[in-house]
Coordinates of C-alpha atoms in Angstrom, one line a residue:
M25 CA 50.3 -20.4 -116.9
I26 CA 47.3 -18.5 -115.6
D27 CA 47.5 -14.8 -116.3
E28 CA 45.7 -11.8 -114.7
M29 CA 42.9 -11.8 -117.2
M30 CA 42.2 -15.5 -116.5
I31 CA 42.1 -14.9 -112.8
A32 CA 39.7 -12.0 -113.3
I33 CA 37.4 -14.2 -115.4
I34 CA 37.5 -17.0 -112.8
M35 CA 36.6 -14.5 -110.1
L36 CA 33.7 -13.2 -112.2
I37 CA 32.4 -16.7 -112.9
I38 CA 32.5 -17.8 -109.2
G39 CA 30.8 -14.5 -108.2
I40 CA 28.0 -15.1 -110.6
I41 CA 27.6 -18.7 -109.5
L42 CA 27.3 -17.6 -105.9
L43 CA 24.8 -14.9 -106.8
L44 CA 22.6 -17.5 -108.5
A45 CA 22.9 -19.8 -105.5
E46 CA 21.8 -17.0 -103.2
A47 CA 18.9 -16.2 -105.5
A48 CA 17.8 -19.9 -105.5
A49 CA 18.1 -20.3 -101.7
P50 CA 18.1 -16.8 -99.9
G51 CA 19.3 -16.6 -96.4
N52 CA 22.7 -18.2 -96.7
F53 CA 24.5 -14.8 -96.6
I54 CA 26.7 -15.8 -99.5
I55 CA 25.6 -12.6 -101.3
V56 CA 28.5 -10.7 -99.7
P57 CA 31.4 -12.8 -101.2
A58 CA 29.4 -13.2 -104.3
T59 CA 29.0 -9.4 -104.8
M60 CA 32.7 -8.8 -104.0
L61 CA 33.9 -11.4 -106.4
T62 CA 31.6 -10.3 -109.2
I63 CA 32.6 -6.6 -108.9
L64 CA 36.3 -7.4 -108.6
G65 CA 36.0 -9.7 -111.6
I66 CA 34.3 -7.1 -113.7
V67 CA 36.9 -4.4 -112.7
F68 CA 39.9 -6.5 -113.4
V69 CA 38.6 -7.9 -116.7
F70 CA 38.9 -4.3 -117.9
I71 CA 42.2 -3.5 -116.1
P72 CA 43.9 -6.9 -115.5
D73 CA 47.3 -5.3 -115.0
Q74 CA 46.0 -3.9 -111.7
L75 CA 45.0 -7.3 -110.3
L76 CA 48.2 -8.1 -108.4
T77 CA 49.0 -4.6 -107.1
I78 CA 48.8 -3.1 -103.6
Y79 CA 45.4 -1.5 -104.5
T80 CA 43.7 -4.9 -104.8
P81 CA 43.3 -5.7 -101.1
I82 CA 42.1 -2.1 -100.4
L83 CA 39.5 -2.3 -103.2
A84 CA 38.4 -5.7 -101.9
V85 CA 37.9 -4.4 -98.4
I86 CA 35.9 -1.4 -99.6
I87 CA 33.6 -3.6 -101.7
L88 CA 33.3 -6.1 -98.9
I89 CA 32.1 -3.5 -96.5
I90 CA 29.6 -2.0 -99.0
A91 CA 28.3 -5.5 -99.9
A92 CA 27.9 -6.4 -96.2
V93 CA 25.8 -3.3 -95.5
L94 CA 23.6 -3.8 -98.5
A95 CA 23.1 -7.4 -97.8
I96 CA 22.0 -6.7 -94.2
Q97 CA 19.4 -4.2 -95.5
L98 CA 18.3 -6.7 -98.1
Y99 CA 17.8 -9.5 -95.6
K100 CA 15.8 -7.1 -93.3
R101 CA 13.4 -6.4 -96.2
M102 CA 13.1 -10.0 -97.2
S103 CA 12.4 -11.3 -93.7
P104 CA 8.6 -11.2 -93.1
V105 CA 7.3 -10.1 -89.8
A106 CA 6.1 -13.2 -88.0
P107 CA 2.5 -13.1 -86.6
P108 CA 2.1 -13.5 -82.9
E109 CA 2.3 -17.2 -81.9
T110 CA -1.0 -17.1 -80.1
L111 CA -2.8 -16.4 -83.4
V112 CA -1.3 -19.1 -85.7
G113 CA -2.4 -22.6 -86.1
T114 CA 0.6 -24.3 -84.5
S115 CA 0.0 -22.5 -81.2
L116 CA -3.5 -24.2 -81.0
V117 CA -2.2 -27.7 -80.7
G118 CA -3.5 -29.2 -77.5
R119 CA -6.3 -26.6 -77.1
V120 CA -10.0 -27.5 -77.2
G121 CA -13.0 -26.2 -79.1
I122 CA -16.5 -26.9 -80.4
V123 CA -17.4 -28.2 -83.9
T124 CA -19.5 -25.6 -85.6
T125 CA -19.9 -27.3 -89.0
M126 CA -19.9 -31.1 -89.3
I127 CA -16.4 -32.6 -89.9
T128 CA -16.2 -35.4 -92.6
P129 CA -13.1 -37.5 -93.2
S130 CA -10.9 -36.6 -96.1
T131 CA -12.4 -33.1 -96.4
M132 CA -11.7 -29.7 -94.9
L133 CA -15.3 -28.6 -95.0
G134 CA -15.7 -28.9 -91.3
K135 CA -15.2 -25.9 -88.9
V136 CA -14.3 -25.7 -85.3
R137 CA -14.4 -22.7 -83.0
V138 CA -11.5 -22.3 -80.6
N139 CA -11.3 -19.3 -78.2
G140 CA -13.6 -17.3 -80.4
E141 CA -11.7 -18.0 -83.7
V142 CA -13.2 -20.3 -86.4
W143 CA -10.8 -22.7 -88.2
S144 CA -11.2 -25.2 -91.0
A145 CA -11.0 -28.6 -89.5
E146 CA -10.5 -32.3 -90.5
S147 CA -10.5 -35.6 -88.7
N148 CA -10.2 -39.3 -89.4
C149 CA -13.8 -39.8 -88.5
S150 CA -17.1 -37.9 -88.8
I151 CA -17.8 -35.4 -85.9
A152 CA -21.1 -33.7 -85.6
A153 CA -21.6 -30.0 -85.0
G154 CA -21.7 -29.2 -81.3
T155 CA -19.2 -31.9 -80.3
P156 CA -16.2 -30.9 -78.1
V157 CA -12.8 -31.7 -79.8
K158 CA -9.1 -31.3 -79.1
I159 CA -6.6 -30.0 -81.7
I160 CA -3.9 -32.5 -82.4
A161 CA -2.1 -31.0 -85.4
S162 CA -2.3 -28.0 -87.7
E163 CA -1.1 -26.8 -91.1
G164 CA -1.6 -23.2 -92.1
V165 CA -5.2 -22.2 -91.2
H166 CA -6.4 -25.9 -91.1
V167 CA -6.4 -28.0 -88.0
T168 CA -6.8 -31.7 -87.3
V169 CA -9.0 -32.6 -84.3
E170 CA -10.2 -35.6 -82.3
E171 CA -13.4 -35.9 -80.4
I172 CA -13.2 -35.7 -76.6
S173 CA -15.6 -36.0 -73.7
K174 CA -17.6 -33.2 -72.2
E175 CA -15.7 -33.7 -69.0
E176 CA -12.3 -33.3 -70.6
Y177 CA -13.5 -30.3 -72.6
D178 CA -14.7 -28.6 -69.4
K179 CA -11.4 -29.4 -67.6
C180 CA -9.2 -28.1 -70.5
S181 CA -11.4 -25.0 -70.9
A182 CA -11.0 -24.2 -67.2
Q183 CA -7.2 -24.5 -67.5
E184 CA -7.1 -22.3 -70.6
S185 CA -9.2 -19.6 -68.9
K186 CA -6.6 -19.2 -66.2
A187 CA -3.9 -18.3 -68.8
T188 CA -3.3 -14.6 -69.3
V189 CA -4.9 -13.5 -72.5
P190 CA -4.7 -9.9 -73.7
P191 CA -8.3 -8.5 -73.6
I192 CA -10.1 -7.7 -76.8
T193 CA -12.6 -5.0 -76.8
E194 CA -16.0 -6.0 -78.1
A195 CA -16.4 -5.0 -81.7
K196 CA -18.7 -2.1 -82.5
P197 CA -20.5 -1.0 -85.6
A198 CA -18.0 0.8 -87.9
K199 CA -17.9 4.5 -87.8
S200 CA -14.6 5.0 -89.5
K201 CA -14.1 6.7 -92.8
N202 CA -12.9 4.8 -95.9
G203 CA -9.2 5.1 -96.4
E204 CA -8.4 5.2 -92.7
T205 CA -5.6 2.9 -91.5
A206 CA -6.0 0.2 -88.8
V207 CA -4.1 -2.5 -87.1
V208 CA -5.2 -6.2 -87.2
V209 CA -5.9 -7.5 -83.7
T210 CA -6.9 -11.1 -84.6
L211 CA -6.4 -13.1 -87.7
I212 CA -8.5 -12.2 -90.7
S213 CA -9.1 -15.2 -93.0
P214 CA -11.6 -15.5 -95.8
G215 CA -14.2 -18.3 -95.1
L216 CA -13.2 -18.6 -91.4
G217 CA -15.4 -15.8 -90.0
T218 CA -14.4 -12.2 -89.4
G219 CA -11.2 -11.0 -87.7
K220 CA -10.9 -7.8 -85.8
V221 CA -9.0 -4.6 -86.4
K222 CA -8.3 -1.6 -84.1
I223 CA -8.9 1.9 -85.3
G224 CA -7.9 4.5 -82.8
D225 CA -9.2 3.2 -79.4
E226 CA -12.0 1.1 -80.9
V227 CA -12.1 -2.5 -82.2
F228 CA -14.2 -3.5 -85.3
N229 CA -15.1 -6.7 -87.0
A230 CA -13.2 -7.0 -90.3
T231 CA -13.1 -9.0 -93.5
A232 CA -10.5 -9.2 -96.3
D233 CA -9.8 -11.1 -99.5
C234 CA -6.8 -12.9 -98.1
N235 CA -5.2 -13.9 -94.8
I236 CA -4.0 -11.0 -92.8
Y237 CA -2.2 -11.7 -89.6
A238 CA -2.3 -9.8 -86.3
G239 CA -0.1 -6.8 -86.0
T240 CA -0.4 -6.0 -89.8
E241 CA -1.3 -2.4 -90.8
V242 CA -4.3 -2.3 -93.1
R243 CA -6.4 0.3 -95.0
V244 CA -10.2 0.5 -94.6
L245 CA -11.9 0.0 -98.0
S246 CA -15.5 0.1 -97.0
K247 CA -17.8 0.0 -93.9
D248 CA -21.3 -1.1 -92.9
A249 CA -23.2 -2.0 -89.8
N250 CA -21.4 -5.4 -89.6
G251 CA -17.9 -4.0 -89.6
V252 CA -15.2 -2.9 -92.1
R253 CA -13.5 -4.4 -95.2
V254 CA -9.8 -3.9 -95.3
E255 CA -6.7 -4.6 -97.4
E256 CA -3.0 -4.9 -96.3
I257 CA -0.9 -1.8 -96.9

């Protein structure tokens, strides 16, 4: 017959298993029952005679509430702030651009400029610099393109220009002090040209050692006539 001690040990084991499952695949919200079972198991391992008393449900409810509140706060911290859709690769599918560096099959050395942004590009055929292209797929900061005619490029460009796009102030030479904070306006990505950051009411060209998405707060590390160098805070 299973006694109180055995029940407590089983609760503790199940709780630990659920915690490990949550750690392996965060986001399933099983951390709440996992925490409750783990804590109850630990408590009743030391005081098994209190397991089947009137205090058990009360203790379980208190632990459940605390675990739920802590889990919600944990998930908020774990969930990254998504960059604006207009600045990520997936939103560029269907848009047109101009090849700035020759695209060669099976490599990502080519580059294409789309709406003022430069992206690494690939294609199943060679495409010379200056050729109009359309984006057919994307992954991260890389896009896959296909060559299009000048007529199709002009038509698509005209349609895109009608869309409402938030205005971006022309970048000015940096006059900010090192250590100031700024907000990224357009994607900053090493090797893909400079992004832009806003300091006060002014917008500056910006570079960084890693990808920094729009909306991210950054710190100014250095400045020169070409812009500022920043890092994510």
